[in-house]
PDB file of C-alpha atoms in Angstrom:
ATOM      1  CA  THR A   1      -9.743 -17.005  -0.597  1.00  0.00           C
ATOM      2  CA  THR A   2     -11.548 -19.359   1.674  1.00  0.00           C
ATOM      3  CA  GLU A   3     -10.364 -22.523   3.188  1.00  0.00           C
ATOM      4  CA  SER A   4     -12.181 -25.778   3.778  1.00  0.00           C
ATOM      5  CA  SER A   5     -10.478 -28.820   4.972  1.00  0.00           C
ATOM      6  CA  GLY A   6      -7.163 -27.283   4.497  1.00  0.00           C
ATOM      7  CA  ARG A   7      -7.946 -26.657   0.711  1.00  0.00           C
ATOM      8  CA  LYS A   8      -7.990 -23.162  -0.779  1.00  0.00           C
ATOM      9  CA  LYS A   9     -10.876 -22.369  -2.892  1.00  0.00           C
ATOM     10  CA  ALA A  10     -11.242 -20.037  -5.805  1.00  0.00           C
ATOM     11  CA  VAL A  11     -13.208 -16.871  -5.255  1.00  0.00           C
ATOM     12  CA  ASP A  12     -15.300 -16.226  -8.552  1.00  0.00           C
ATOM     13  CA  GLN A  13     -16.993 -12.881  -9.786  1.00  0.00           C
ATOM     14  CA  VAL A  14     -15.580 -10.484  -7.316  1.00  0.00           C
ATOM     15  CA  VAL A  15     -16.611  -6.830  -7.645  1.00  0.00           C
ATOM     16  CA  MET A  16     -14.567  -4.266  -5.766  1.00  0.00           C
ATOM     17  CA  VAL A  17     -16.114  -1.011  -4.750  1.00  0.00           C
ATOM     18  CA  GLY A  18     -13.994   1.740  -3.252  1.00  0.00           C
ATOM     19  CA  HIS A  19     -15.303   5.034  -1.916  1.00  0.00           C
ATOM     20  CA  SER A  20     -13.001   8.095  -1.531  1.00  0.00           C
ATOM     21  CA  THR A  21      -9.750   6.938  -0.247  1.00  0.00           C
ATOM     22  CA  GLY A  22     -10.850   3.432  -0.955  1.00  0.00           C
ATOM     23  CA  CYS A  23     -10.503   4.101  -4.512  1.00  0.00           C
ATOM     24  CA  GLN A  24      -6.686   4.248  -4.297  1.00  0.00           C
ATOM     25  CA  ILE A  25      -7.066   1.000  -2.153  1.00  0.00           C
ATOM     26  CA  CYS A  26      -8.771  -0.726  -4.860  1.00  0.00           C
ATOM     27  CA  VAL A  27      -6.353   0.676  -7.489  1.00  0.00           C
ATOM     28  CA  TYR A  28      -3.448  -0.566  -5.342  1.00  0.00           C
ATOM     29  CA  PHE A  29      -5.056  -3.906  -4.967  1.00  0.00           C
ATOM     30  CA  CYS A  30      -5.372  -4.399  -8.577  1.00  0.00           C
ATOM     31  CA  LEU A  31      -1.677  -3.461  -8.967  1.00  0.00           C
ATOM     32  CA  ARG A  32       0.012  -5.401  -6.257  1.00  0.00           C
ATOM     33  CA  LEU A  33      -2.226  -8.682  -6.088  1.00  0.00           C
ATOM     34  CA  PRO A  34       0.333 -11.530  -6.015  1.00  0.00           C
ATOM     35  CA  LYS A  35       0.137 -13.954  -8.991  1.00  0.00           C
ATOM     36  CA  GLU A  36      -0.780 -16.849  -6.659  1.00  0.00           C
ATOM     37  CA  ILE A  37      -3.506 -14.845  -5.382  1.00  0.00           C
ATOM     38  CA  LYS A  38      -4.843 -13.762  -8.764  1.00  0.00           C
ATOM     39  CA  SER A  39      -5.220 -17.105 -10.035  1.00  0.00           C
ATOM     40  CA  ARG A  40      -7.929 -17.745  -7.164  1.00  0.00           C
ATOM     41  CA  ILE A  41      -9.785 -14.435  -7.229  1.00  0.00           C
ATOM     42  CA  ASN A  42     -11.586 -13.340 -10.436  1.00  0.00           C
ATOM     43  CA  VAL A  43     -12.160  -9.686 -10.091  1.00  0.00           C
ATOM     44  CA  LYS A  44     -15.110  -8.991 -12.492  1.00  0.00           C
ATOM     45  CA  MET A  45     -15.158  -5.255 -12.103  1.00  0.00           C
ATOM     46  CA  VAL A  46     -13.894  -2.308 -10.079  1.00  0.00           C
ATOM     47  CA  VAL A  47     -16.306   0.644  -8.998  1.00  0.00           C
ATOM     48  CA  LEU A  48     -14.278   3.905  -8.095  1.00  0.00           C
ATOM     49  CA  GLN A  49     -16.943   5.996  -6.292  1.00  0.00           C
ATOM     50  CA  GLY A  50     -15.849   9.608  -5.236  1.00  0.00           C
ATOM     51  CA  PRO A  51     -12.313   9.125  -6.805  1.00  0.00           C
ATOM     52  CA  ILE A  52     -11.043  12.629  -5.364  1.00  0.00           C
ATOM     53  CA  SER A  53      -7.865  14.326  -5.097  1.00  0.00           C
ATOM     54  CA  ASP A  54      -6.853  14.719  -1.536  1.00  0.00           C
ATOM     55  CA  ARG A  55      -4.358  17.360  -2.718  1.00  0.00           C
ATOM     56  CA  GLU A  56      -7.049  19.375  -4.336  1.00  0.00           C
ATOM     57  CA  ALA A  57      -9.617  18.770  -1.488  1.00  0.00           C
ATOM     58  CA  LEU A  58      -7.005  20.234   1.119  1.00  0.00           C
ATOM     59  CA  GLY A  59      -6.637  23.199  -1.125  1.00  0.00           C
ATOM     60  CA  LEU A  60     -10.241  23.948  -0.662  1.00  0.00           C
ATOM     61  CA  GLU A  61      -9.763  23.982   3.440  1.00  0.00           C
ATOM     62  CA  MET A  62      -6.596  25.328   3.911  1.00  0.00           C
ATOM     63  CA  PRO A  63      -4.331  28.371   2.582  1.00  0.00           C
ATOM     64  CA  GLU A  64      -1.887  27.347   0.011  1.00  0.00           C
ATOM     65  CA  LYS A  65       0.990  28.891   2.322  1.00  0.00           C
ATOM     66  CA  GLU A  66      -0.056  26.674   5.312  1.00  0.00           C
ATOM     67  CA  ILE A  67       0.017  23.698   2.987  1.00  0.00           C
ATOM     68  CA  LYS A  68       3.621  24.356   1.690  1.00  0.00           C
ATOM     69  CA  SER A  69       4.843  24.696   5.300  1.00  0.00           C
ATOM     70  CA  LEU A  70       3.297  21.433   6.338  1.00  0.00           C
ATOM     71  CA  LEU A  71       4.933  19.830   3.482  1.00  0.00           C
ATOM     72  CA  ILE A  72       8.189  21.264   4.204  1.00  0.00           C
ATOM     73  CA  LYS A  73       7.828  19.936   7.690  1.00  0.00           C
ATOM     74  CA  ALA A  74       6.746  16.520   6.445  1.00  0.00           C
ATOM     75  CA  LYS A  75       9.748  16.257   4.329  1.00  0.00           C
ATOM     76  CA  SER A  76      12.169  17.239   7.203  1.00  0.00           C
ATOM     77  CA  LEU A  77      10.894  14.629   9.376  1.00  0.00           C
ATOM     78  CA  MET A  78      11.305  12.026   6.688  1.00  0.00           C
ATOM     79  CA  GLU A  79      14.599  12.999   6.108  1.00  0.00           C
ATOM     80  CA  GLU A  80      15.123  12.600   9.950  1.00  0.00           C
ATOM     81  CA  LYS A  81      13.534   9.018   9.733  1.00  0.00           C
ATOM     82  CA  ARG A  82      10.485  10.411  12.043  1.00  0.00           C
ATOM     83  CA  ASN A  83       8.059   9.394   9.371  1.00  0.00           C
ATOM     84  CA  LYS A  84       5.421   8.323  11.819  1.00  0.00           C
ATOM     85  CA  GLU A  85       5.368  11.759  13.777  1.00  0.00           C
ATOM     86  CA  ILE A  86       2.120  13.404  13.581  1.00  0.00           C
ATOM     87  CA  VAL A  87       2.070  16.678  11.351  1.00  0.00           C
ATOM     88  CA  HIS A  88      -1.672  17.722  10.918  1.00  0.00           C
ATOM     89  CA  LEU A  89      -5.119  16.919  12.323  1.00  0.00           C
ATOM     90  CA  LEU A  90      -6.820  16.495   9.276  1.00  0.00           C
ATOM     91  CA  TYR A  91     -10.521  17.945   9.347  1.00  0.00           C
ATOM     92  CA  GLY A  92      -9.602  18.531  12.997  1.00  0.00           C
ATOM     93  CA  ILE A  93     -10.294  14.656  13.567  1.00  0.00           C
ATOM     94  CA  ALA A  94      -7.753  12.826  11.965  1.00  0.00           C
ATOM     95  CA  PRO A  95      -4.237  12.615  12.732  1.00  0.00           C
ATOM     96  CA  VAL A  96      -1.912  12.323   9.829  1.00  0.00           C
ATOM     97  CA  ASN A  97       1.705  11.439  10.073  1.00  0.00           C
ATOM     98  CA  ALA A  98       4.695  12.864   8.042  1.00  0.00           C
ATOM     99  CA  GLU A  99       4.766   9.689   5.374  1.00  0.00           C
ATOM    100  CA  ARG A 100       1.031   9.718   5.118  1.00  0.00           C
ATOM    101  CA  PHE A 101       1.033  13.535   4.667  1.00  0.00           C
ATOM    102  CA  LEU A 102       3.408  13.213   1.497  1.00  0.00           C
ATOM    103  CA  ASP A 103       1.598  10.630   0.127  1.00  0.00           C
ATOM    104  CA  LEU A 104      -1.607  12.295   0.268  1.00  0.00           C
ATOM    105  CA  PHE A 105      -0.693  15.945  -0.183  1.00  0.00           C
ATOM    106  CA  SER A 106       2.239  16.405  -2.472  1.00  0.00           C
ATOM    107  CA  LYS A 107       2.193  16.270  -6.133  1.00  0.00           C
ATOM    108  CA  GLY A 108       2.955  12.892  -7.578  1.00  0.00           C
ATOM    109  CA  GLY A 109       2.665  11.438  -4.039  1.00  0.00           C
ATOM    110  CA  ARG A 110       1.842   7.579  -3.771  1.00  0.00           C
ATOM    111  CA  ASP A 111      -1.947   8.281  -3.453  1.00  0.00           C
ATOM    112  CA  ASP A 112      -1.969  11.282  -5.715  1.00  0.00           C
ATOM    113  CA  MET A 113      -3.798   9.639  -8.620  1.00  0.00           C
ATOM    114  CA  PHE A 114      -6.916  11.463  -9.216  1.00  0.00           C
ATOM    115  CA  SER A 115      -5.693  15.313  -9.329  1.00  0.00           C
ATOM    116  CA  SER A 116      -6.780  17.321 -12.246  1.00  0.00           C
ATOM    117  CA  ASP A 117      -3.509  18.772 -12.987  1.00  0.00           C
ATOM    118  CA  LEU A 118      -1.747  15.485 -13.586  1.00  0.00           C
ATOM    119  CA  SER A 119      -1.137  15.097 -17.221  1.00  0.00           C
ATOM    120  CA  ASP A 120      -2.922  12.089 -19.277  1.00  0.00           C
ATOM    121  CA  GLU A 121       0.526  10.220 -18.968  1.00  0.00           C
ATOM    122  CA  GLU A 122       0.689  10.615 -15.269  1.00  0.00           C
ATOM    123  CA  LEU A 123      -2.939   9.262 -14.793  1.00  0.00           C
ATOM    124  CA  GLY A 124      -1.936   6.812 -17.218  1.00  0.00           C
ATOM    125  CA  ASN A 125       0.787   5.413 -15.104  1.00  0.00           C
ATOM    126  CA  ALA A 126      -1.346   5.437 -12.128  1.00  0.00           C
ATOM    127  CA  LEU A 127      -4.329   3.722 -13.678  1.00  0.00           C
ATOM    128  CA  GLY A 128      -3.112   2.053 -16.695  1.00  0.00           C
ATOM    129  CA  HIS A 129      -2.879  -1.413 -15.258  1.00  0.00           C
ATOM    130  CA  MET A 130      -6.551  -1.749 -14.890  1.00  0.00           C
ATOM    131  CA  SER A 131      -7.197  -1.643 -18.605  1.00  0.00           C
ATOM    132  CA  LYS A 132      -8.155  -5.495 -18.689  1.00  0.00           C
ATOM    133  CA  LEU A 133     -10.837  -4.714 -15.845  1.00  0.00           C
ATOM    134  CA  LYS A 134     -14.272  -3.450 -16.337  1.00  0.00           C
ATOM    135  CA  THR A 135     -14.046  -0.236 -14.380  1.00  0.00           C
ATOM    136  CA  ILE A 136     -16.813   2.377 -13.257  1.00  0.00           C
ATOM    137  CA  VAL A 137     -15.599   5.996 -12.685  1.00  0.00           C
ATOM    138  CA  ALA A 138     -18.536   7.322 -10.455  1.00  0.00           C
ATOM    139  CA  VAL A 139     -18.201  11.036  -9.755  1.00  0.00           C
ATOM    140  CA  SER A 140     -20.675  13.340  -8.069  1.00  0.00           C
ATOM    141  CA  GLY A 141     -21.477  16.831  -9.746  1.00  0.00           C
ATOM    142  CA  ARG A 142     -21.671  18.377  -6.312  1.00  0.00           C
ATOM    143  CA  ASP A 143     -18.787  16.695  -4.485  1.00  0.00           C
ATOM    144  CA  GLU A 144     -17.807  19.222  -1.718  1.00  0.00           C
ATOM    145  CA  TYR A 145     -14.144  17.883  -1.898  1.00  0.00           C
ATOM    146  CA  VAL A 146     -13.622  18.785  -5.418  1.00  0.00           C
ATOM    147  CA  PRO A 147     -13.135  22.325  -6.817  1.00  0.00           C
ATOM    148  CA  LEU A 148     -15.844  23.529  -9.140  1.00  0.00           C
ATOM    149  CA  ASN A 149     -16.052  22.751 -12.707  1.00  0.00           C
ATOM    150  CA  THR A 150     -13.570  19.788 -12.199  1.00  0.00           C
ATOM    151  CA  TYR A 151     -16.188  17.186 -13.549  1.00  0.00           C
ATOM    152  CA  PRO A 152     -17.405  15.721 -15.953  1.00  0.00           C
ATOM    153  CA  LYS A 153     -14.045  16.387 -17.851  1.00  0.00           C
ATOM    154  CA  LEU A 154     -11.753  15.108 -15.138  1.00  0.00           C
ATOM    155  CA  ALA A 155     -13.903  11.952 -14.903  1.00  0.00           C
ATOM    156  CA  ASP A 156     -13.445  11.284 -18.794  1.00  0.00           C
ATOM    157  CA  ARG A 157      -9.676  11.490 -18.400  1.00  0.00           C
ATOM    158  CA  LEU A 158      -9.702   9.221 -15.528  1.00  0.00           C
ATOM    159  CA  ALA A 159     -11.774   6.535 -17.507  1.00  0.00           C
ATOM    160  CA  ALA A 160      -9.462   6.977 -20.471  1.00  0.00           C
ATOM    161  CA  ALA A 161      -6.480   6.492 -18.412  1.00  0.00           C
ATOM    162  CA  ALA A 162      -7.844   3.382 -16.778  1.00  0.00           C
ATOM    163  CA  GLY A 163      -8.505   1.876 -20.406  1.00  0.00           C
ATOM    164  CA  THR A 164     -11.216   1.051 -22.941  1.00  0.00           C
ATOM    165  CA  ASN A 165     -13.352  -1.088 -20.539  1.00  0.00           C
ATOM    166  CA  ALA A 166     -13.788   1.944 -18.214  1.00  0.00           C
ATOM    167  CA  GLU A 167     -16.711   4.115 -18.093  1.00  0.00           C
ATOM    168  CA  VAL A 168     -18.295   7.262 -16.319  1.00  0.00           C
ATOM    169  CA  LEU A 169     -21.137   7.439 -14.295  1.00  0.00           C
ATOM    170  CA  PHE A 170     -21.792  11.279 -13.699  1.00  0.00           C
ATOM    171  CA  LEU A 171     -24.217  11.837 -10.853  1.00  0.00           C
ATOM    172  CA  LYS A 172     -24.909  15.383 -11.634  1.00  0.00           C
ATOM    173  CA  ASN A 173     -26.769  16.344  -8.178  1.00  0.00           C
ATOM    174  CA  ALA A 174     -24.868  14.039  -6.029  1.00  0.00           C
ATOM    175  CA  ASP A 175     -22.589  14.835  -3.005  1.00  0.00           C
ATOM    176  CA  HIS A 176     -19.505  13.048  -2.178  1.00  0.00           C
ATOM    177  CA  GLY A 177     -21.071  10.498   0.184  1.00  0.00           C
ATOM    178  CA  LEU A 178     -24.177  10.199  -2.148  1.00  0.00           C
ATOM    179  CA  SER A 179     -26.426  10.995   0.843  1.00  0.00           C
ATOM    180  CA  SER A 180     -29.755  11.474  -0.880  1.00  0.00           C
ATOM    181  CA  ASN A 181     -31.566   8.421  -1.625  1.00  0.00           C
ATOM    182  CA  SER A 182     -31.957   9.353  -5.405  1.00  0.00           C
ATOM    183  CA  ALA A 183     -28.201   9.666  -5.762  1.00  0.00           C
ATOM    184  CA  THR A 184     -27.731   6.252  -3.780  1.00  0.00           C
ATOM    185  CA  ASN A 185     -30.508   4.609  -6.165  1.00  0.00           C
ATOM    186  CA  GLU A 186     -29.128   6.052  -9.211  1.00  0.00           C
ATOM    187  CA  PHE A 187     -25.650   4.604  -8.182  1.00  0.00           C
ATOM    188  CA  VAL A 188     -26.960   1.135  -7.117  1.00  0.00           C
ATOM    189  CA  ASN A 189     -29.111   0.647 -10.053  1.00  0.00           C
ATOM    190  CA  PHE A 190     -26.174   1.324 -12.527  1.00  0.00           C
ATOM    191  CA  VAL A 191     -23.729  -0.799 -10.725  1.00  0.00           C
ATOM    192  CA  VAL A 192     -26.185  -3.816 -10.224  1.00  0.00           C
ATOM    193  CA  ASN A 193     -27.163  -3.259 -14.062  1.00  0.00           C
ATOM    194  CA  ARG A 194     -23.438  -3.684 -15.252  1.00  0.00           C
ATOM    195  CA  CYS A 195     -22.959  -6.816 -12.584  1.00  0.00           C
ATOM    196  CA  GLU A 196     -25.736  -8.564 -14.418  1.00  0.00           C
ATOM    197  CA  GLY A 197     -24.369  -7.717 -17.997  1.00  0.00           C
ATOM    198  CA  THR A 198     -22.514 -10.487 -19.683  1.00  0.00           C
ATOM    199  CA  GLY A 199     -20.839  -8.329 -22.397  1.00  0.00           C
ATOM    200  CA  GLY A 200     -17.925  -5.888 -22.240  1.00  0.00           C
ATOM    201  CA  ILE A 201     -19.063  -2.344 -20.782  1.00  0.00           C
ATOM    202  CA  LYS A 202     -19.045   0.431 -23.329  1.00  0.00           C
ATOM    203  CA  ARG A 203     -18.279   4.026 -22.752  1.00  0.00           C
ATOM    204  CA  GLY A 204     -21.106   6.039 -21.844  1.00  0.00           C
ATOM    205  CA  ARG A 205     -23.717   6.713 -19.034  1.00  0.00           C
ATOM    206  CA  GLY A 206     -26.393   3.878 -19.602  1.00  0.00           C
ATOM    207  CA  ARG A 207     -29.873   3.484 -18.422  1.00  0.00           C
ATOM    208  CA  PRO A 208     -29.881   1.644 -15.247  1.00  0.00           C
ATOM    209  CA  LYS A 209     -33.039  -0.087 -14.309  1.00  0.00           C
ATOM    210  CA  LYS A 210     -35.333   1.162 -11.562  1.00  0.00           C
ATOM    211  CA  PHE A 211     -34.127  -0.120  -8.125  1.00  0.00           C
ATOM    212  CA  LYS A 212     -36.505  -1.109  -5.266  1.00  0.00           C
ATOM    213  CA  PRO A 213     -34.725  -1.085  -1.872  1.00  0.00           C
TER     214      PRO A 213
END
């Protein structure tokens, strides 16, 4: 919200866009937003771009045996109330503490909401509260953090879990960060098209208009 002369103003037509871990943040925001804030913020649409499973992504980088060892270490530290102790340097650059490691990399962890081995019920428990929101699940066919042949099937399951107002945007030749101009344009076109629409979102890929940067 914004404040002017001590009075809080409503924020209308908010579109939330999350990338990668930002997708989990969007999901949690929609779940935990206090009622007094919801009354002043009108979230029109949520866009989840690159909603990957950190657990499955780590499996592409590290042997299963090593992951299990780190999970055991993290659980042990949690039991000793040393949850902020670093257990791993993710991708060689990002320190991850015990609590965060379990959130991201244990099955059923707090941020484990996009994994392909989760049941439809588990996905529904994670995303079902978004059913009243227009939601775009935008995934990349060449996402380097996703096991082969995961999409588009998983994307359809994620959209189904998020409710009938959700749809899939499958960017067949895009990578995780939409690094090519064509992927970026296709994504922006699609989102802008949906933002300008006045009706409900229908399931499908749609035809975004041409975007001129």
